[in-house]
CSV table of C-alpha atoms in Angstrom, one decimal:
chain,number,residue,atom,x,y,z
A,1,UNK,CA,93.3,105.1,118.9
A,2,UNK,CA,95.5,104.0,116.1
A,3,UNK,CA,94.6,103.6,112.5
A,4,UNK,CA,94.6,100.2,110.8
A,5,UNK,CA,95.1,101.7,107.3
A,6,UNK,CA,92.7,99.0,106.0
A,7,UNK,CA,89.8,100.7,104.1
A,8,UNK,CA,86.5,100.6,106.0
A,9,UNK,CA,88.0,98.7,109.0
A,10,UNK,CA,88.6,101.8,111.0
A,11,UNK,CA,85.0,102.9,110.4
A,12,UNK,CA,83.7,99.5,111.5
A,13,UNK,CA,85.9,99.6,114.7
A,14,UNK,CA,84.7,103.1,115.7
A,15,UNK,CA,87.9,104.9,114.6
A,16,UNK,CA,90.7,102.3,114.7
A,17,UNK,CA,92.2,100.1,117.3
A,18,UNK,CA,93.1,101.0,120.9
A,19,UNK,CA,96.7,101.9,121.3
A,20,UNK,CA,98.0,98.6,122.8
A,21,UNK,CA,95.5,96.3,121.1
A,22,UNK,CA,96.1,92.7,120.2
A,23,UNK,CA,94.5,91.9,116.9
A,24,UNK,CA,94.2,88.6,115.0
A,25,UNK,CA,93.5,88.4,111.3
A,26,UNK,CA,92.0,84.9,111.1
A,27,UNK,CA,91.8,83.7,107.5
A,28,UNK,CA,90.6,80.5,105.9
A,29,UNK,CA,93.3,78.8,103.8
A,30,UNK,CA,93.7,80.1,100.3
A,31,UNK,CA,92.8,83.8,100.8
A,32,UNK,CA,95.1,86.8,100.7
A,33,UNK,CA,95.6,88.1,104.2
A,34,UNK,CA,99.3,88.8,104.9
A,35,UNK,CA,98.8,92.3,103.2
A,36,UNK,CA,96.5,93.2,106.1
A,37,UNK,CA,99.3,93.0,108.6
A,38,UNK,CA,101.9,94.5,106.3
A,39,UNK,CA,99.6,97.4,105.4
A,40,UNK,CA,99.1,98.2,109.1
A,41,UNK,CA,102.8,98.1,109.7
A,42,UNK,CA,103.6,100.3,106.7
A,43,UNK,CA,101.0,102.9,107.8
A,44,UNK,CA,102.3,103.0,111.3
A,45,UNK,CA,105.9,103.3,110.1
A,46,UNK,CA,105.0,106.2,107.8
A,47,UNK,CA,103.4,107.9,110.9
A,48,UNK,CA,106.7,107.7,112.7
A,49,UNK,CA,106.1,104.7,114.9
A,50,UNK,CA,108.6,101.8,115.3
A,51,UNK,CA,107.7,98.3,114.4
A,52,UNK,CA,108.9,94.7,113.8
A,53,UNK,CA,107.9,91.7,111.8
A,54,UNK,CA,108.4,88.2,113.2
A,55,UNK,CA,108.4,85.8,110.2
A,56,UNK,CA,108.4,82.0,110.2
A,57,UNK,CA,106.9,81.8,106.7
A,58,UNK,CA,109.5,83.5,104.4
A,59,UNK,CA,112.9,85.0,104.8
A,60,UNK,CA,113.1,88.8,105.3
A,61,UNK,CA,114.3,89.4,101.7
A,62,UNK,CA,111.1,87.8,100.4
A,63,UNK,CA,109.0,90.0,102.6
A,64,UNK,CA,110.9,93.1,101.6
A,65,UNK,CA,110.1,92.1,98.0
A,66,UNK,CA,106.4,91.7,98.8
A,67,UNK,CA,106.4,95.2,100.3
A,68,UNK,CA,107.9,96.6,97.1
A,69,UNK,CA,105.2,94.9,95.1
A,70,UNK,CA,102.6,96.8,97.1
A,71,UNK,CA,104.5,100.0,96.5
A,72,UNK,CA,105.8,100.3,100.1
A,73,UNK,CA,109.5,101.0,100.9
A,74,UNK,CA,110.3,98.7,103.9
A,75,UNK,CA,114.0,98.9,103.2
A,76,UNK,CA,114.1,102.6,104.1
A,77,UNK,CA,112.6,102.0,107.5
A,78,UNK,CA,115.0,99.0,108.1
A,79,UNK,CA,118.0,101.2,107.2
A,80,UNK,CA,116.7,103.9,109.5
A,81,UNK,CA,116.4,101.3,112.3
A,82,UNK,CA,112.7,102.3,112.6
A,83,UNK,CA,111.8,98.7,111.8
A,84,UNK,CA,113.5,95.3,112.1
A,85,UNK,CA,112.9,91.6,111.6
A,86,UNK,CA,112.7,88.8,114.0
A,87,UNK,CA,113.8,86.1,111.6
A,88,UNK,CA,112.3,82.7,112.3
A,89,UNK,CA,112.9,81.3,108.8
A,90,UNK,CA,116.4,81.7,107.5
A,91,UNK,CA,118.2,79.6,110.2
A,92,UNK,CA,115.7,76.8,109.5
A,93,UNK,CA,116.4,76.6,105.8
A,94,UNK,CA,120.2,77.0,106.1
A,95,UNK,CA,120.5,80.6,105.2
A,96,UNK,CA,122.4,83.3,107.0
A,97,UNK,CA,120.4,86.0,108.6
A,98,UNK,CA,121.4,89.7,109.2
A,99,UNK,CA,118.1,90.4,111.1
A,100,UNK,CA,118.3,92.2,114.4
A,101,UNK,CA,117.0,88.9,116.0
A,102,UNK,CA,117.0,85.4,114.5
A,103,UNK,CA,115.4,82.3,116.0
A,104,UNK,CA,117.5,79.1,115.7
A,105,UNK,CA,115.4,77.1,118.2
A,106,UNK,CA,111.8,77.7,119.1
A,107,UNK,CA,112.6,77.5,122.7
A,108,UNK,CA,114.0,81.1,122.2
A,109,UNK,CA,110.8,82.5,120.7
A,110,UNK,CA,109.1,83.7,123.9
A,111,UNK,CA,111.9,85.7,125.2
A,112,UNK,CA,113.0,87.1,121.9
A,113,UNK,CA,109.6,88.5,121.1
A,114,UNK,CA,109.4,90.0,124.6
A,115,UNK,CA,112.6,91.8,123.8
A,116,UNK,CA,111.3,92.9,120.5
A,117,UNK,CA,108.2,94.4,122.1
A,118,UNK,CA,110.4,96.4,124.4
A,119,UNK,CA,112.3,97.8,121.4
A,120,UNK,CA,109.2,99.3,119.8
A,121,UNK,CA,107.3,101.1,122.7
A,122,UNK,CA,104.1,102.8,121.4
A,123,UNK,CA,104.8,100.9,118.1
A,124,UNK,CA,103.6,97.8,116.4
A,125,UNK,CA,104.7,94.1,116.0
A,126,UNK,CA,103.5,91.7,113.3
A,127,UNK,CA,103.5,88.0,114.1
A,128,UNK,CA,103.5,86.0,110.9
A,129,UNK,CA,102.4,83.3,111.2
A,130,UNK,CA,100.6,82.1,114.3
A,131,UNK,CA,99.6,78.8,112.7
A,132,UNK,CA,103.2,77.8,112.1
A,133,UNK,CA,103.9,78.8,115.7
A,134,UNK,CA,101.2,76.3,116.9
A,135,UNK,CA,102.8,73.6,114.7
A,136,UNK,CA,106.1,74.1,116.4
A,137,UNK,CA,105.1,74.7,120.0
A,138,UNK,CA,101.8,73.0,120.3
A,139,UNK,CA,98.4,74.5,121.2
A,140,UNK,CA,98.7,75.0,125.0
A,141,UNK,CA,102.2,76.5,124.9
A,142,UNK,CA,101.3,78.9,122.1
A,143,UNK,CA,98.2,80.2,124.0
A,144,UNK,CA,100.3,80.7,127.1
A,145,UNK,CA,103.0,82.6,125.1
A,146,UNK,CA,100.4,84.8,123.3
A,147,UNK,CA,99.0,85.9,126.7
A,148,UNK,CA,102.5,86.9,127.9
A,149,UNK,CA,103.2,88.8,124.7
A,150,UNK,CA,99.9,90.6,124.8
A,151,UNK,CA,100.4,91.5,128.5
A,152,UNK,CA,103.9,92.8,127.6
A,153,UNK,CA,102.5,94.7,124.6
A,154,UNK,CA,100.0,96.5,126.9
A,155,UNK,CA,102.9,97.4,129.3
A,156,UNK,CA,104.9,98.9,126.5
A,157,UNK,CA,101.8,100.3,124.7
A,158,UNK,CA,102.6,98.2,121.6
A,159,UNK,CA,100.1,96.9,119.2
A,160,UNK,CA,100.5,93.2,118.4
A,161,UNK,CA,99.0,92.0,115.1
A,162,UNK,CA,98.7,88.2,114.5
A,163,UNK,CA,98.3,86.6,111.2
A,164,UNK,CA,96.6,83.2,111.5
A,165,UNK,CA,95.6,80.6,108.9
A,166,UNK,CA,92.4,78.9,110.2
A,167,UNK,CA,93.2,75.3,109.4
A,168,UNK,CA,91.0,72.5,110.8
A,169,UNK,CA,92.0,73.2,114.4
A,170,UNK,CA,89.7,72.1,117.2
A,171,UNK,CA,87.0,74.3,118.5
A,172,UNK,CA,88.6,74.9,121.9
A,173,UNK,CA,91.8,76.2,120.4
A,174,UNK,CA,90.0,78.7,118.2
A,175,UNK,CA,87.9,79.9,121.1
A,176,UNK,CA,91.0,80.3,123.3
A,177,UNK,CA,92.8,82.2,120.6
A,178,UNK,CA,89.8,84.6,120.3
A,179,UNK,CA,89.6,85.1,124.0
A,180,UNK,CA,93.4,86.0,124.0
A,181,UNK,CA,92.8,88.9,121.6
A,182,UNK,CA,91.3,92.3,121.9
A,183,UNK,CA,90.0,92.1,118.4
A,184,UNK,CA,89.5,89.4,115.8
A,185,UNK,CA,88.9,90.0,112.1
A,186,UNK,CA,87.7,87.0,110.1
A,187,UNK,CA,88.8,86.8,106.5
A,188,UNK,CA,86.7,84.5,104.3
A,189,UNK,CA,85.9,83.5,100.7
A,190,UNK,CA,82.5,84.5,99.4
A,191,UNK,CA,80.3,82.8,96.8
A,192,UNK,CA,77.2,84.6,95.9
A,193,UNK,CA,75.5,83.9,92.6
A,194,UNK,CA,78.3,84.5,90.0
A,195,UNK,CA,80.4,86.5,92.5
A,196,UNK,CA,83.3,84.8,94.0
A,197,UNK,CA,85.5,86.9,96.1
A,198,UNK,CA,87.0,87.5,99.5
A,199,UNK,CA,85.6,89.4,102.4
A,200,UNK,CA,86.5,90.5,105.9
A,201,UNK,CA,84.3,91.0,109.0
A,202,UNK,CA,85.0,92.0,112.6
A,203,UNK,CA,84.1,89.0,114.7
A,204,UNK,CA,85.1,90.5,118.1
A,205,UNK,CA,86.2,93.8,119.5
A,206,UNK,CA,86.7,94.6,123.2
A,207,UNK,CA,86.3,98.4,122.7
A,208,UNK,CA,83.5,98.7,120.2
A,209,UNK,CA,80.3,97.0,119.0
A,210,UNK,CA,81.1,96.5,115.3
A,211,UNK,CA,78.4,95.7,112.8
A,212,UNK,CA,78.2,92.3,111.1
A,213,UNK,CA,79.1,94.0,107.8
A,214,UNK,CA,81.0,91.7,105.4
A,215,UNK,CA,83.4,93.9,103.4
A,216,UNK,CA,84.5,92.5,100.0
A,217,UNK,CA,88.2,93.2,99.2
A,218,UNK,CA,90.9,92.6,96.7
A,219,UNK,CA,94.7,92.7,97.4
A,220,UNK,CA,96.2,94.6,94.5
A,221,UNK,CA,99.8,95.3,93.5
A,222,UNK,CA,100.6,98.1,93.9
A,223,UNK,CA,98.1,99.3,96.4
A,224,UNK,CA,97.5,96.6,99.0
A,225,UNK,CA,94.1,95.9,100.5
A,226,UNK,CA,91.3,97.7,98.6
A,227,UNK,CA,87.6,97.3,99.3
A,228,UNK,CA,86.0,95.7,96.2
A,229,UNK,CA,82.6,96.4,94.8
A,230,UNK,CA,82.0,93.7,92.2
A,231,UNK,CA,79.8,95.6,89.7
A,232,UNK,CA,78.2,99.0,89.6
A,233,UNK,CA,75.5,99.7,87.0
A,234,UNK,CA,75.2,103.1,85.3
A,235,UNK,CA,72.0,103.5,83.4
A,236,UNK,CA,69.5,106.1,82.3
A,237,UNK,CA,67.6,107.4,79.2
A,238,UNK,CA,69.3,108.2,75.9
A,239,UNK,CA,71.6,111.2,75.9
A,240,UNK,CA,71.5,111.7,79.7
A,241,UNK,CA,75.3,111.6,80.1
A,242,UNK,CA,75.9,108.0,81.1
A,243,UNK,CA,79.1,107.5,79.0
A,244,UNK,CA,80.6,110.8,80.2
A,245,UNK,CA,79.7,109.8,83.8
A,246,UNK,CA,81.5,106.4,83.4
A,247,UNK,CA,84.6,108.2,82.1
A,248,UNK,CA,84.6,110.7,84.9
A,249,UNK,CA,84.4,108.2,87.7
A,250,UNK,CA,86.7,105.6,86.1
A,251,UNK,CA,90.5,105.4,86.2
A,252,UNK,CA,90.3,103.5,83.0
A,253,UNK,CA,87.3,103.1,80.7
A,254,UNK,CA,86.2,101.9,77.2
A,255,UNK,CA,83.1,102.9,75.3
A,256,UNK,CA,81.7,101.4,72.2
A,257,UNK,CA,80.1,104.3,70.3
A,258,UNK,CA,78.7,104.7,66.8
A,259,UNK,CA,78.0,107.9,65.0
A,260,UNK,CA,74.6,107.7,63.2
A,261,UNK,CA,73.9,109.7,60.1
A,262,UNK,CA,74.0,113.4,61.1
A,263,UNK,CA,73.6,112.5,64.7
A,264,UNK,CA,75.6,112.5,67.9
A,265,UNK,CA,77.8,109.5,68.8
A,266,UNK,CA,75.8,107.0,70.9
A,267,UNK,CA,76.7,103.9,72.9
A,268,UNK,CA,75.7,100.8,71.0
A,269,UNK,CA,77.2,98.2,73.5
A,270,UNK,CA,78.6,99.0,76.9
A,271,UNK,CA,80.7,101.5,78.7
A,272,UNK,CA,83.1,99.6,80.8
A,273,UNK,CA,85.2,101.3,83.5
A,274,UNK,CA,87.4,100.5,86.4
A,275,UNK,CA,87.0,102.7,89.5
A,276,UNK,CA,89.6,103.4,92.2
A,277,UNK,CA,88.4,105.8,94.9
A,278,UNK,CA,89.1,106.3,98.6
A,279,UNK,CA,90.4,102.7,99.0
A,280,UNK,CA,87.6,101.2,97.0
A,281,UNK,CA,87.9,99.5,93.6
A,282,UNK,CA,84.9,98.6,91.4
A,283,UNK,CA,84.1,97.6,87.8
A,284,UNK,CA,81.5,99.9,86.3
A,285,UNK,CA,79.1,99.0,83.5
A,286,UNK,CA,77.1,101.6,81.6
A,287,UNK,CA,74.2,100.6,79.4
A,288,UNK,CA,72.8,102.2,76.2
A,289,UNK,CA,69.7,104.2,76.7
A,290,UNK,CA,67.7,103.0,73.7
A,291,UNK,CA,65.0,100.4,74.3
A,292,UNK,CA,66.4,97.9,71.8
A,293,UNK,CA,69.3,97.4,74.3
A,294,UNK,CA,67.1,96.7,77.3
A,295,UNK,CA,68.1,93.1,77.3
A,296,UNK,CA,71.4,94.2,78.8
A,297,UNK,CA,69.6,95.8,81.8
A,298,UNK,CA,68.2,92.5,83.0
A,299,UNK,CA,71.6,90.7,82.8
A,300,UNK,CA,73.7,93.5,84.4
A,301,UNK,CA,71.1,94.4,87.0
A,302,UNK,CA,71.0,90.9,88.4
A,303,UNK,CA,74.7,91.0,89.1
A,304,UNK,CA,75.1,94.6,90.3
A,305,UNK,CA,75.4,95.6,93.9
A,306,UNK,CA,74.7,99.3,93.3
A,307,UNK,CA,73.5,101.6,90.6
A,308,UNK,CA,73.7,105.2,89.3
A,309,UNK,CA,70.6,106.4,87.4
A,310,UNK,CA,71.6,109.3,85.2
A,311,UNK,CA,68.8,111.7,84.1
A,312,UNK,CA,68.8,114.9,82.0
A,313,UNK,CA,67.4,117.5,84.4
A,314,UNK,CA,66.1,119.5,81.5
A,315,UNK,CA,64.1,116.6,80.0
A,316,UNK,CA,61.3,115.6,82.3
A,317,UNK,CA,59.7,113.8,79.4
A,318,UNK,CA,62.4,111.1,79.8
A,319,UNK,CA,61.8,110.5,83.5
A,320,UNK,CA,59.2,107.8,82.9
A,321,UNK,CA,61.8,106.0,80.8
A,322,UNK,CA,64.3,106.3,83.6
A,323,UNK,CA,61.9,104.6,86.0
A,324,UNK,CA,61.2,101.9,83.4
A,325,UNK,CA,65.0,101.3,83.3
A,326,UNK,CA,65.2,101.1,87.1
A,327,UNK,CA,62.5,98.4,86.9
A,328,UNK,CA,64.0,96.5,84.0
A,329,UNK,CA,67.4,96.5,85.8
A,330,UNK,CA,65.7,95.3,89.0
A,331,UNK,CA,67.5,98.3,90.6
A,332,UNK,CA,64.6,98.8,93.1
A,333,UNK,CA,66.3,96.1,95.2
A,334,UNK,CA,69.8,97.5,95.3
A,335,UNK,CA,71.3,100.8,96.6
A,336,UNK,CA,71.1,103.4,94.0
A,337,UNK,CA,71.8,107.1,93.5
A,338,UNK,CA,70.0,109.3,91.0
A,339,UNK,CA,72.4,111.8,89.2
A,340,UNK,CA,70.5,114.9,88.1
A,341,UNK,CA,72.8,115.9,85.2
A,342,UNK,CA,72.9,119.1,83.1
A,343,UNK,CA,72.2,121.4,86.0
A,344,UNK,CA,73.9,124.2,84.1
A,345,UNK,CA,71.4,124.2,81.2
A,346,UNK,CA,68.3,126.5,81.1
A,347,UNK,CA,65.2,124.9,82.5
A,348,UNK,CA,67.1,122.4,84.6
A,349,UNK,CA,64.8,121.0,87.4
A,350,UNK,CA,66.1,121.0,90.9
A,351,UNK,CA,66.7,117.6,92.7
A,352,UNK,CA,63.5,118.1,94.7
A,353,UNK,CA,61.5,118.9,91.6
A,354,UNK,CA,62.9,115.7,90.0
A,355,UNK,CA,62.0,113.7,93.1
A,356,UNK,CA,58.5,115.0,93.0
A,357,UNK,CA,58.0,114.3,89.3
A,358,UNK,CA,59.5,110.8,89.6
A,359,UNK,CA,57.7,110.1,92.9
A,360,UNK,CA,61.0,108.8,94.4
A,361,UNK,CA,61.3,108.2,98.2
A,362,UNK,CA,63.8,110.0,100.4
A,363,UNK,CA,65.9,106.9,100.6
A,364,UNK,CA,67.2,107.5,97.1
A,365,UNK,CA,69.8,110.4,97.0
A,366,UNK,CA,69.5,112.8,94.1
A,367,UNK,CA,72.8,114.5,93.4
A,368,UNK,CA,72.8,117.6,91.2
A,369,UNK,CA,75.6,117.4,88.6
A,370,UNK,CA,77.3,118.8,85.6
A,371,UNK,CA,79.0,115.7,84.5
A,372,UNK,CA,80.9,117.2,81.6
A,373,UNK,CA,82.7,119.4,84.1
A,374,UNK,CA,83.0,116.7,86.8
A,375,UNK,CA,80.7,118.6,89.2
A,376,UNK,CA,78.7,116.4,91.5
A,377,UNK,CA,80.6,113.2,90.4
A,378,UNK,CA,82.4,112.6,93.6
A,379,UNK,CA,79.3,113.6,95.6
A,380,UNK,CA,77.4,110.8,93.7
A,381,UNK,CA,80.2,108.3,94.4
A,382,UNK,CA,80.3,109.2,98.1
A,383,UNK,CA,76.5,108.9,98.3
A,384,UNK,CA,76.6,105.4,96.7
A,385,UNK,CA,79.5,104.2,98.9
A,386,UNK,CA,77.7,105.5,101.9
A,387,UNK,CA,74.6,103.4,101.0
A,388,UNK,CA,76.7,100.3,100.3
A,389,UNK,CA,79.1,100.5,103.3
A,390,UNK,CA,77.8,103.2,105.6
A,391,UNK,CA,79.3,106.7,106.2
């Protein structure tokens, strides 16, 4: 098996793709999808494999620049001859090409790609873009050529990754393309209530039975494809440690605090953070614990896809308030993790004691934590990500 280097995709495919797989990223117009193929190539090159990019959408210099924007050094692999281009763009716009292979007439394309496959045994080839190929060659000839390339790829144990823009092609062409591939990943736009994003889902795999999970993603620069969680709610009673928790899990965060007379600082608006962890990115919103701010719970709860409930393990008198906040945030209906904070203080209840007192089911993980020291924070993150996207 070979890794795809796309967060969650390997898990969905049962560990990655088979060594000589043909895989098509099939995207509706307007979504970011080229980074999927480039991210796979970059990962394989870093692992020591050889690879090539066939491009008919941009000249090689532009693609090298795109790699740089993601933080990946394609030039190094080109100089080391570990990677090369099959340039199907420059000759058509009147530019010189110093690529290993260049296409001046599409009648050359079949043989040139077959040669390129032989140059990267056990490696990977990126075909960008299949749609343009269809425009030049026509539907039937393209399907025939793809079958030959895929057969050649299996002979040389080379993975072939196709990038395809799903324009308004006829149904038979789409079906024939899918049948020609070992794996098809659909990339779509998503509109759900106020959430507008992009998601991918494995539509077909010859070696596994993937779930129908739709994974939201963003393409970020630098970084490439990251799984996106639109909004995570952090709530809980006053002084439970919510603001500190948001700061600990966030790469960047902002809190609006006010110091009352002779009192501790307390959040009077929101804690807002941005989380980046294990290929996931998310926006995090922490609410104040006082009842006068409960209006925020209703608004944020309706838009959140997951929640952390922070409780003070030494203050069982606040547990009823914690359950009230779960109800007001409508968090009963979304995946949630209860963080049992302040486990280092005298009198702290154990997670099971808290579960018993709060009458919580076993489906809600309770993570012991000392948030000020960062203990239990990553365990809580792992637990929520597991609930959202599986282990």
